Coordinates of C-alpha atoms in Angstrom, one line a residue:
M1 CA 89.5 97.7 -21.9
T2 CA 89.3 100.3 -19.1
N3 CA 89.3 103.8 -20.8
A4 CA 92.4 105.9 -20.4
F5 CA 90.8 108.3 -17.9
E6 CA 89.7 105.5 -15.6
H7 CA 93.0 103.7 -15.8
D8 CA 95.1 106.8 -15.2
A9 CA 93.0 107.5 -12.1
I10 CA 93.5 103.9 -10.8
R11 CA 97.2 104.0 -11.5
A12 CA 97.6 107.3 -9.7
Q13 CA 96.5 105.7 -6.4
F14 CA 99.8 103.7 -6.3
P15 CA 102.6 106.1 -5.1
T16 CA 105.4 103.6 -5.7
L17 CA 104.8 103.7 -9.5
S18 CA 105.7 107.4 -9.7
Q19 CA 109.4 106.9 -9.1
Q20 CA 112.3 106.3 -11.4
V21 CA 115.0 103.6 -11.4
D22 CA 118.4 104.4 -12.9
E23 CA 116.8 107.5 -14.4
Q24 CA 114.1 105.4 -16.1
P25 CA 110.4 105.3 -15.2
L26 CA 109.7 102.3 -13.0
C27 CA 108.1 99.6 -15.0
Y28 CA 106.8 97.2 -12.4
L29 CA 106.0 93.8 -13.9
D30 CA 106.3 91.6 -10.8
T31 CA 102.8 91.8 -9.3
A32 CA 102.6 88.0 -9.1
A33 CA 105.4 88.1 -6.5
T34 CA 103.8 91.0 -4.6
S35 CA 101.5 93.8 -5.7
Q36 CA 102.0 97.5 -5.1
K37 CA 99.8 99.1 -2.6
P38 CA 97.3 101.9 -3.1
Q39 CA 97.4 105.0 -0.9
S40 CA 94.2 104.0 0.8
V41 CA 95.8 100.8 2.2
I42 CA 98.8 102.8 3.4
D43 CA 96.5 105.4 5.0
A44 CA 94.4 102.8 6.7
M45 CA 97.4 101.1 8.4
S46 CA 98.9 104.5 9.3
H47 CA 95.5 105.6 10.9
Y48 CA 95.5 102.5 13.1
Y49 CA 99.0 103.2 14.4
Q50 CA 98.3 106.9 14.8
F51 CA 94.9 106.8 16.5
D52 CA 93.8 103.3 17.4
N53 CA 97.0 101.4 18.4
A54 CA 95.8 98.9 21.0
N55 CA 95.4 95.1 21.2
V56 CA 92.1 93.7 20.0
H57 CA 89.5 91.8 22.1
R58 CA 88.9 91.8 25.9
A59 CA 90.2 95.3 26.8
A60 CA 87.7 97.7 28.2
Y61 CA 89.0 101.0 26.9
Q62 CA 88.0 102.9 23.8
L63 CA 91.2 102.5 21.7
S64 CA 90.9 98.7 22.0
A65 CA 87.2 98.8 21.2
R66 CA 87.9 100.8 18.1
A67 CA 90.7 98.5 17.0
T68 CA 88.5 95.5 17.7
R69 CA 85.6 96.9 15.6
S70 CA 88.0 97.6 12.7
Y71 CA 89.6 94.2 12.9
E72 CA 86.4 92.2 13.1
A73 CA 84.8 94.3 10.4
V74 CA 87.5 93.0 8.0
R75 CA 86.4 89.4 8.8
E76 CA 82.9 90.3 7.7
Q77 CA 84.4 91.9 4.6
V78 CA 86.3 88.8 3.7
K79 CA 83.2 86.6 4.3
R80 CA 81.3 88.7 1.8
F81 CA 84.2 89.0 -0.6
I82 CA 84.6 85.3 -1.1
N83 CA 81.0 84.4 -0.2
S84 CA 81.7 82.1 2.7
A85 CA 78.6 80.8 4.5
R86 CA 79.6 81.8 8.0
I87 CA 81.8 84.4 9.6
E88 CA 83.6 81.7 11.7
E89 CA 84.9 80.2 8.4
V90 CA 87.3 83.1 7.9
I91 CA 90.6 82.7 9.7
F92 CA 93.3 85.4 9.7
T93 CA 96.8 84.0 9.1
H94 CA 100.1 85.5 8.1
G95 CA 99.6 84.4 4.4
T96 CA 99.0 81.5 2.1
T97 CA 102.0 79.5 3.3
E98 CA 100.9 79.6 7.0
S99 CA 97.3 78.8 5.9
I100 CA 98.4 75.7 4.1
N101 CA 100.7 74.6 6.9
M102 CA 97.8 75.0 9.4
V103 CA 95.6 72.6 7.4
A104 CA 98.5 70.2 6.8
Y105 CA 99.2 70.1 10.6
G106 CA 95.6 70.2 11.6
I107 CA 94.5 67.1 9.7
S108 CA 97.5 65.0 10.9
E109 CA 95.3 62.8 13.0
Q110 CA 92.9 62.2 10.0
I111 CA 95.7 60.9 7.8
K112 CA 97.1 57.3 8.1
A113 CA 100.1 55.4 6.6
N114 CA 99.7 54.8 2.8
D115 CA 96.9 57.4 2.4
I116 CA 97.2 59.2 -0.9
I117 CA 97.6 63.0 -1.2
L118 CA 97.4 64.5 -4.7
V119 CA 99.3 67.7 -5.4
D120 CA 99.3 69.8 -8.5
T121 CA 102.7 69.5 -10.4
A122 CA 102.7 73.3 -11.1
A123 CA 102.0 74.1 -7.4
H124 CA 103.9 76.7 -5.5
H125 CA 106.3 75.2 -2.9
A126 CA 103.9 76.3 -0.2
N127 CA 101.4 73.9 -1.6
I128 CA 103.9 71.0 -1.8
V129 CA 106.3 71.1 1.2
P130 CA 103.6 71.1 4.0
W131 CA 102.1 68.0 2.5
Q132 CA 105.5 66.3 2.3
Q133 CA 106.0 67.1 6.0
L134 CA 102.5 65.6 6.7
A135 CA 103.6 62.5 4.8
K136 CA 106.7 62.2 6.8
R137 CA 104.7 62.4 10.0
T138 CA 102.0 59.9 9.0
G139 CA 103.4 57.7 6.3
A140 CA 101.1 59.1 3.7
I141 CA 102.1 59.0 0.0
I142 CA 102.4 62.1 -2.2
K143 CA 101.5 61.8 -5.9
A144 CA 101.9 64.6 -8.4
I145 CA 99.0 65.4 -10.7
P146 CA 100.5 65.4 -14.2
L147 CA 100.1 68.4 -16.6
N148 CA 98.9 68.4 -20.2
D149 CA 100.6 70.0 -23.2
Q150 CA 99.0 73.4 -22.2
L151 CA 100.6 73.0 -18.8
S152 CA 97.3 72.9 -16.9
I153 CA 96.1 69.9 -14.9
D154 CA 95.7 66.8 -17.1
T155 CA 92.1 65.8 -16.4
D156 CA 92.5 62.3 -17.8
A157 CA 95.5 61.6 -15.5
F158 CA 93.6 63.3 -12.6
D159 CA 90.6 61.0 -13.1
E160 CA 92.9 58.0 -13.1
L161 CA 94.6 59.1 -9.9
L162 CA 91.2 59.6 -8.2
T163 CA 90.6 55.9 -8.6
L164 CA 93.2 55.5 -5.8
A165 CA 90.7 57.1 -3.4
P166 CA 93.0 60.0 -2.2
K167 CA 92.4 61.5 1.2
L168 CA 93.3 65.0 0.1
V169 CA 93.7 66.9 -3.2
A170 CA 95.7 70.2 -3.2
I171 CA 95.5 72.3 -6.4
S172 CA 96.2 75.8 -7.7
H173 CA 93.4 78.1 -8.8
V174 CA 96.0 80.0 -10.9
T175 CA 99.5 78.7 -11.1
N176 CA 102.2 80.9 -9.6
A177 CA 104.9 80.6 -12.3
L178 CA 102.7 80.5 -15.5
G179 CA 99.4 82.2 -14.7
T180 CA 97.5 79.1 -15.9
I181 CA 93.9 79.0 -14.8
N182 CA 92.7 75.6 -13.6
Q183 CA 89.1 74.6 -13.8
V184 CA 88.8 74.2 -10.0
E185 CA 85.1 73.8 -9.8
S186 CA 85.2 70.7 -12.0
L187 CA 88.4 69.3 -10.3
V188 CA 87.0 69.9 -6.8
K189 CA 83.7 68.2 -7.7
K190 CA 85.5 65.1 -9.0
A191 CA 87.8 65.0 -5.9
K192 CA 84.8 65.2 -3.6
L193 CA 83.0 62.4 -5.4
A194 CA 86.2 60.3 -4.8
G195 CA 85.9 61.1 -1.0
A196 CA 88.9 63.5 -0.8
L197 CA 89.3 66.7 1.2
T198 CA 90.1 69.6 -1.2
L199 CA 92.3 72.6 -0.8
V200 CA 92.7 75.4 -3.4
D201 CA 95.6 77.8 -3.4
G202 CA 94.0 81.1 -4.6
A203 CA 97.0 83.4 -4.0
Q204 CA 97.3 84.2 -7.7
A205 CA 93.6 84.3 -8.4
I206 CA 92.1 86.4 -5.7
A207 CA 93.1 89.8 -7.2
H208 CA 92.1 89.0 -10.8
F209 CA 88.6 87.7 -10.7
D210 CA 85.7 86.9 -8.4
V211 CA 86.1 84.0 -6.1
D212 CA 83.0 82.2 -4.7
V213 CA 84.1 79.5 -2.3
Q214 CA 80.6 78.1 -2.0
K215 CA 80.4 77.8 -5.8
I216 CA 83.8 76.1 -5.9
D217 CA 82.6 73.9 -3.1
C218 CA 86.2 73.3 -1.7
D219 CA 86.9 72.4 1.9
F220 CA 89.7 75.0 2.1
Y221 CA 90.7 78.0 0.1
V222 CA 93.8 80.1 0.9
F223 CA 95.3 83.4 -0.2
S224 CA 97.6 86.3 0.8
G225 CA 96.9 90.0 1.3
H226 CA 100.1 91.2 -0.4
K227 CA 99.2 89.7 -3.8
M228 CA 95.8 91.6 -3.8
Y229 CA 97.1 95.2 -3.2
G230 CA 97.2 94.7 0.6
P231 CA 100.1 94.5 3.0
T232 CA 102.5 91.6 3.6
G233 CA 102.1 89.4 6.7
V234 CA 98.4 88.8 6.4
G235 CA 96.4 86.1 4.7
I236 CA 93.2 84.1 4.9
L237 CA 92.4 80.5 5.6
Y238 CA 88.8 79.8 4.5
G239 CA 87.5 76.5 5.5
R240 CA 84.1 74.8 5.5
F241 CA 83.0 75.1 9.2
A242 CA 82.8 71.3 9.9
Q243 CA 86.3 70.8 8.5
L244 CA 87.9 73.8 10.2
D245 CA 86.4 72.7 13.5
Q246 CA 88.2 69.4 13.2
L247 CA 91.6 70.9 12.7
A248 CA 94.1 70.5 15.6
P249 CA 95.5 74.0 16.3
M250 CA 99.0 74.4 15.0
L251 CA 99.7 77.3 17.4
T252 CA 98.5 77.5 21.0
G253 CA 98.6 80.0 23.7
G254 CA 96.9 83.4 24.2
E255 CA 93.8 84.5 22.4
M256 CA 92.7 81.0 21.2
I257 CA 91.8 79.6 24.6
K258 CA 88.6 79.4 26.6
T259 CA 90.0 78.4 29.9
V260 CA 93.5 77.5 31.2
S261 CA 94.6 75.8 34.4
F262 CA 97.5 73.6 35.3
A263 CA 95.0 70.7 35.2
G264 CA 94.4 71.4 31.5
T265 CA 93.3 73.8 28.8
E266 CA 90.1 74.2 26.9
F267 CA 90.3 75.8 23.5
G268 CA 87.9 78.5 22.3
S269 CA 85.5 78.2 19.4
L270 CA 86.2 79.2 15.8
P271 CA 87.6 81.5 14.7
N272 CA 89.6 82.1 17.9
K273 CA 90.6 78.4 18.1
L274 CA 92.9 78.9 15.1
E275 CA 94.2 82.4 15.9
A276 CA 96.7 82.1 18.7
G277 CA 98.6 85.2 19.9
T278 CA 98.4 88.9 19.1
P279 CA 97.3 89.1 15.4
A280 CA 98.8 91.4 12.7
I281 CA 96.1 94.0 13.5
S282 CA 97.4 96.8 11.2
A283 CA 97.9 94.3 8.3
V284 CA 94.3 93.0 8.7
I285 CA 93.0 96.5 8.6
G286 CA 95.1 97.1 5.5
L287 CA 93.6 94.0 4.0
G288 CA 90.2 95.4 4.5
A289 CA 91.3 98.6 2.7
A290 CA 92.6 96.5 -0.1
I291 CA 89.3 94.7 -0.4
S292 CA 87.5 98.0 -0.5
F293 CA 89.9 99.2 -3.2
I294 CA 89.2 96.1 -5.3
E295 CA 85.4 96.4 -4.8
S296 CA 85.6 100.1 -5.9
L297 CA 87.0 99.2 -9.3
P298 CA 84.9 99.0 -12.5
K299 CA 85.1 95.3 -12.3
E300 CA 84.2 94.3 -15.9
H301 CA 86.4 97.0 -17.4
T302 CA 89.4 96.2 -15.3
Q303 CA 89.2 92.5 -15.9
Q304 CA 88.9 93.2 -19.7
H305 CA 91.9 95.6 -19.4
E306 CA 94.1 93.0 -17.7
Q307 CA 93.2 90.2 -20.2
S308 CA 93.8 92.5 -23.1
L309 CA 97.1 93.5 -21.7
L310 CA 98.1 89.9 -21.2
I311 CA 97.3 88.9 -24.7
Y312 CA 99.2 92.0 -26.0
L313 CA 102.2 91.0 -23.9
Q314 CA 102.1 87.4 -25.2
Q315 CA 101.9 88.7 -28.8
Q316 CA 104.7 91.2 -28.4
L317 CA 107.0 88.7 -26.9
A318 CA 106.3 86.2 -29.6
Q319 CA 106.9 88.8 -32.3
L320 CA 110.2 89.8 -30.8
G321 CA 111.8 86.5 -31.8
E322 CA 114.3 84.2 -30.0
I323 CA 111.7 84.1 -27.1
T324 CA 110.3 80.8 -25.7
L325 CA 106.9 81.2 -24.0
Y326 CA 105.7 78.7 -21.4
G327 CA 102.1 77.8 -21.1
A328 CA 100.9 81.1 -22.7
S329 CA 97.3 80.8 -23.8
S330 CA 93.9 82.4 -23.5
H331 CA 93.5 80.4 -20.2
N332 CA 96.1 82.5 -18.5
I333 CA 95.8 85.5 -16.2
G334 CA 98.3 87.8 -14.6
A335 CA 101.6 86.3 -15.7
V336 CA 103.7 85.3 -18.7
A337 CA 106.8 83.1 -18.3
F338 CA 109.5 83.2 -20.9
N339 CA 113.2 82.8 -21.7
L340 CA 115.4 84.6 -24.2
A341 CA 117.2 82.1 -26.5
N342 CA 119.7 80.2 -24.3
E343 CA 120.6 83.2 -22.1
H344 CA 120.5 82.8 -18.4
H345 CA 117.3 84.2 -16.9
Q346 CA 119.2 86.1 -14.2
D347 CA 121.4 87.9 -16.8
V348 CA 118.2 88.9 -18.7
G349 CA 116.6 90.2 -15.4
I350 CA 119.7 92.2 -14.4
L351 CA 119.9 93.9 -17.8
L352 CA 116.2 94.7 -17.7
D353 CA 116.6 96.2 -14.3
Q354 CA 119.2 98.6 -15.6
Q355 CA 116.5 99.9 -17.9
G356 CA 113.9 100.4 -15.1
I357 CA 112.1 97.1 -15.7
A358 CA 111.2 94.9 -12.7
V359 CA 110.5 91.2 -13.6
R360 CA 111.0 88.0 -11.6
C361 CA 113.7 85.6 -12.6
G362 CA 114.3 82.1 -11.2
H363 CA 112.3 79.0 -10.4
H364 CA 109.3 81.0 -9.0
C365 CA 108.9 78.7 -6.0
A366 CA 107.9 76.0 -8.5
M367 CA 110.9 73.8 -8.9
P368 CA 108.9 70.6 -9.8
L369 CA 107.4 72.6 -12.6
M370 CA 110.8 73.7 -13.8
Q371 CA 112.0 70.1 -13.7
H372 CA 108.9 69.1 -15.8
L373 CA 110.0 71.8 -18.3
A374 CA 113.6 70.8 -18.1
L375 CA 114.5 74.3 -17.0
K376 CA 116.7 75.8 -14.3
G377 CA 114.5 78.8 -14.3
C378 CA 112.8 81.5 -16.4
C379 CA 111.7 85.1 -16.5
R380 CA 108.2 86.0 -15.6
A381 CA 106.4 89.3 -16.4
S382 CA 103.2 89.8 -14.4
I383 CA 100.6 92.5 -14.4
G384 CA 98.2 94.1 -12.1
V385 CA 95.3 96.6 -12.2
Y386 CA 97.8 99.5 -12.5
T387 CA 99.7 98.1 -15.5
N388 CA 99.2 99.9 -18.8
K389 CA 100.2 99.5 -22.4
Q390 CA 103.1 101.9 -21.9
D391 CA 104.6 99.4 -19.4
I392 CA 104.4 96.6 -21.9
D393 CA 105.9 98.7 -24.7
Q394 CA 108.7 99.9 -22.4
F395 CA 109.4 96.3 -21.4
I396 CA 109.5 95.0 -25.0
S397 CA 111.8 97.8 -26.0
A398 CA 114.1 97.1 -23.1
L399 CA 114.0 93.3 -23.8
N400 CA 114.9 94.0 -27.5
N401 CA 117.9 96.0 -26.2
V402 CA 118.9 92.9 -24.1
K403 CA 118.5 90.7 -27.1
E404 CA 120.7 92.9 -29.3
L405 CA 123.3 93.0 -26.6
L406 CA 123.4 89.3 -25.8
L407 CA 122.7 87.6 -29.2

């Protein structure tokens, strides 16, 4: 576990965490929904607006040149961060949702009626709905990949589905609602042997451990800045160059063109081809600062710290009594889903908020998973690099107060 001095110094970089809520210290346990931002990210975005505010590419003046250098430097950062083979394989988007939609739209001409698309049952809605829309356009068939008793992908059922020769397999690296880690390298390898395109949703994984897209060997990998200590409104679509280059652009217009006339338009090459319009320049720069922050951490210690905290959280919840945990195991990272007896999750969340505790309550954008669990929803406590043992103890004490009040 990270020693106290190191962790205090890390936590001190997040100004939001120093405030109080209803005269209680803020205990932020909703990192899976969105992470807090270190001062370095806030400063990087502010510096752009104060000193370099100009549009990127093509302009001849110095502000634009500086903005362009900063913007494109982040693309190189991302390439290194996820170990992509080429700089052109890194596409800036507004987040995971847009990234998946871009792929689902872009492969429309490659999908025919009755083609099979396999989707993880525990997937976030952003990794379900775009494929449903693709199926509506093309007549393809969506099939859910079943879960095992540990609520991770059932590999036997997956192997059976692969005999149907699916055209695409879309899975979560880490599930949004439960924090379950799927063995994506093995799953992707099997899917590729079956001839399928593969997309991995890495939104919940990217901040917690190293991601190597060449090692995973997927065709597409997507994630969002705001879940990795960066700003909202920016994300990444990684794609193997040959696959990206075949995507039909979902958005067209400025920036992504090579030539335009009323006789026709010729699109530019990657990455421009998939980046229409003025980009979220300050957010991209903030994403670069977030990557720098993550790379500055004592990686082994912080990963051990997070895993130790997660196990401690699971243990404390189990010992509290009247708590049902969902999918909690050593193969989880970042999040613990639970319910208190038969109490409504929203009631529990409101009563926790009155004690300064921020947790997420609801279906967590995973309604098919909730249906699988026969639940209307649940509570989810999720941690980040800034979370400490005091947060967990404060949360457990507050939840015990809720328990005594409601039961």
